[in-house]
Amino acid sequence: MFSSKRSKSGKKTIGYGIDIGNSSVKYIQLGKGIISNKIMVTDCGMIAFSQKAIAQPREREQEFADILNKIASEKNLSAGVYVSVPAQEVKSVLLDLPDMPKQELTKAIGWALSQEGEKIELEDYTYDYLPVTNLSKEKNNLN
């Protein structure tokens, strides 16, 4: 079983990985041995999506949530978890925004996406941003 401390085999859990594929979800647990202190795989597995979920994206979303909840509860995920998703499920957008306080960024990102023709509710998505400062100045220096 997953544990944030020591498993029955005496290995300390240091992290988990979850790979979300088009037909399955794979998971892995990494741990360190007591004596060797080497990083090793202490548990792993795969849960396949149903044929219906593979064929229908909306069905896959619900089934993925069910699978993730199953893994989280059965394996007691408690250490750092790293996730990999298929590239076609990720969208990268470069937005040109003025300097502003962090608390205003969420609203500004939503507004900027709506100006780009994106009709999304940010609350429905997991997103991250990486501020790139002085991009205009660097563009001018490249010319």
Coordinates of C-alpha atoms in Angstrom, one line a residue:
M1 CA 0.0 0.0 0.0
F2 CA 1.0 3.6 -0.5
S3 CA 2.1 5.4 2.6
S4 CA 3.7 8.7 3.3
K5 CA 6.0 7.1 5.9
R6 CA 7.2 3.5 5.7
S7 CA 5.5 0.7 3.9
K8 CA 5.3 -2.9 5.2
S9 CA 8.5 -3.6 3.3
G10 CA 10.2 -0.8 5.2
K11 CA 10.6 1.5 2.3
K12 CA 10.0 5.2 2.7
T13 CA 7.6 6.6 0.1
I14 CA 9.0 9.7 -1.7
G15 CA 6.5 10.3 -4.5
Y16 CA 3.9 9.0 -6.9
G17 CA 3.5 9.3 -10.7
I18 CA 0.3 9.2 -12.7
D19 CA 0.3 8.9 -16.4
I20 CA -3.1 9.7 -18.1
G21 CA -3.1 8.0 -21.5
N22 CA -5.8 7.7 -24.2
S23 CA -6.7 4.2 -23.1
S24 CA -5.5 3.8 -19.5
V25 CA -4.2 5.4 -16.4
K26 CA -0.9 4.2 -15.1
Y27 CA 0.5 4.8 -11.6
I28 CA 3.8 4.3 -9.9
Q29 CA 5.1 4.7 -6.3
L30 CA 8.7 5.5 -5.6
G31 CA 10.4 4.8 -2.3
K32 CA 13.8 4.6 -0.6
G33 CA 15.1 1.5 1.1
I34 CA 16.1 1.7 4.7
I35 CA 19.6 0.2 4.3
S36 CA 20.5 1.1 0.7
N37 CA 18.8 4.5 0.6
K38 CA 18.4 3.9 -3.1
I39 CA 15.3 5.1 -5.0
M40 CA 13.2 2.2 -6.2
V41 CA 9.8 1.4 -7.6
T42 CA 7.7 0.1 -4.6
D43 CA 4.3 -0.2 -6.4
C44 CA 2.8 0.3 -9.8
G45 CA -0.3 -0.5 -11.8
M46 CA -2.6 0.3 -14.7
I47 CA -6.3 0.7 -15.0
A48 CA -7.7 0.6 -18.5
F49 CA -10.6 2.8 -19.7
S50 CA -13.7 1.1 -21.0
Q51 CA -14.3 0.9 -24.7
K52 CA -17.1 3.4 -24.3
A53 CA -14.8 5.9 -22.6
I54 CA -12.1 5.5 -25.2
A55 CA -14.7 6.3 -28.0
Q56 CA -16.4 9.1 -26.2
P57 CA -14.4 12.0 -24.6
R58 CA -17.1 13.1 -22.2
E59 CA -17.5 9.5 -20.9
R60 CA -13.7 9.3 -20.5
E61 CA -13.6 12.5 -18.4
Q62 CA -16.1 10.9 -15.9
E63 CA -14.3 7.5 -15.9
F64 CA -10.9 9.2 -15.4
A65 CA -12.3 11.0 -12.3
D66 CA -13.6 7.6 -11.0
I67 CA -10.3 5.9 -11.7
L68 CA -8.3 8.7 -10.0
N69 CA -10.6 8.6 -7.0
K70 CA -10.1 4.9 -6.8
I71 CA -6.3 5.1 -6.9
A72 CA -6.3 8.0 -4.4
S73 CA -8.4 6.1 -1.9
E74 CA -7.0 2.6 -2.3
K75 CA -3.4 3.7 -2.4
N76 CA -3.8 6.5 0.2
L77 CA -1.9 9.1 -1.9
S78 CA -0.3 11.4 0.6
A79 CA 3.2 12.3 -0.8
G80 CA 4.0 14.5 -3.8
V81 CA 2.1 13.4 -6.9
Y82 CA 3.3 14.1 -10.5
V83 CA 1.0 13.8 -13.4
S84 CA 1.6 13.3 -17.1
V85 CA -1.2 14.0 -19.6
P86 CA -1.4 13.5 -23.4
A87 CA -0.3 16.5 -25.4
Q88 CA -3.6 16.8 -27.2
E89 CA -5.3 17.5 -23.9
V90 CA -3.0 20.5 -23.2
K91 CA -3.4 24.0 -24.8
S92 CA -0.7 26.6 -24.5
V93 CA -1.5 30.2 -25.0
L94 CA 0.8 33.3 -25.0
L95 CA -1.0 36.3 -23.6
D96 CA 0.4 39.8 -23.7
L97 CA -0.7 41.4 -20.3
P98 CA 0.6 44.5 -18.6
D99 CA 2.4 44.3 -15.2
M100 CA -0.2 43.8 -12.4
P101 CA -0.6 42.4 -8.9
K102 CA -0.9 38.6 -8.7
Q103 CA -4.5 38.8 -7.3
E104 CA -5.6 40.5 -10.5
L105 CA -4.0 38.0 -12.8
T106 CA -6.9 35.4 -12.8
K107 CA -9.4 38.0 -14.0
A108 CA -7.0 39.4 -16.5
I109 CA -6.3 35.9 -17.9
G110 CA -10.0 35.2 -18.2
W111 CA -10.6 38.5 -20.0
A112 CA -7.6 38.0 -22.3
L113 CA -8.8 34.6 -23.3
S114 CA -12.3 35.9 -24.0
Q115 CA -10.7 38.5 -26.3
E116 CA -8.9 35.7 -28.2
G117 CA -12.2 34.0 -28.9
E118 CA -11.8 31.4 -26.1
K119 CA -15.2 30.6 -24.5
I120 CA -14.1 28.9 -21.3
E121 CA -14.8 29.1 -17.6
L122 CA -11.4 29.1 -15.9
E123 CA -13.0 27.4 -12.9
D124 CA -13.6 24.3 -15.1
Y125 CA -9.9 23.9 -15.9
T126 CA -6.6 23.5 -14.2
Y127 CA -4.2 26.0 -15.5
D128 CA -0.8 27.5 -14.7
Y129 CA 1.0 30.5 -15.9
L130 CA 4.6 31.6 -16.3
P131 CA 5.1 35.4 -16.3
V132 CA 7.6 36.4 -19.0
T133 CA 8.9 39.9 -18.2
N134 CA 10.1 42.5 -20.7
L135 CA 9.0 40.4 -23.7
S136 CA 8.4 43.5 -25.9
K137 CA 11.9 44.9 -25.1
E138 CA 13.4 41.5 -26.0
K139 CA 11.4 41.4 -29.2
N140 CA 12.8 44.8 -30.2
N141 CA 16.4 43.7 -29.3
L142 CA 16.0 40.7 -31.7
N143 CA 15.3 43.0 -34.7

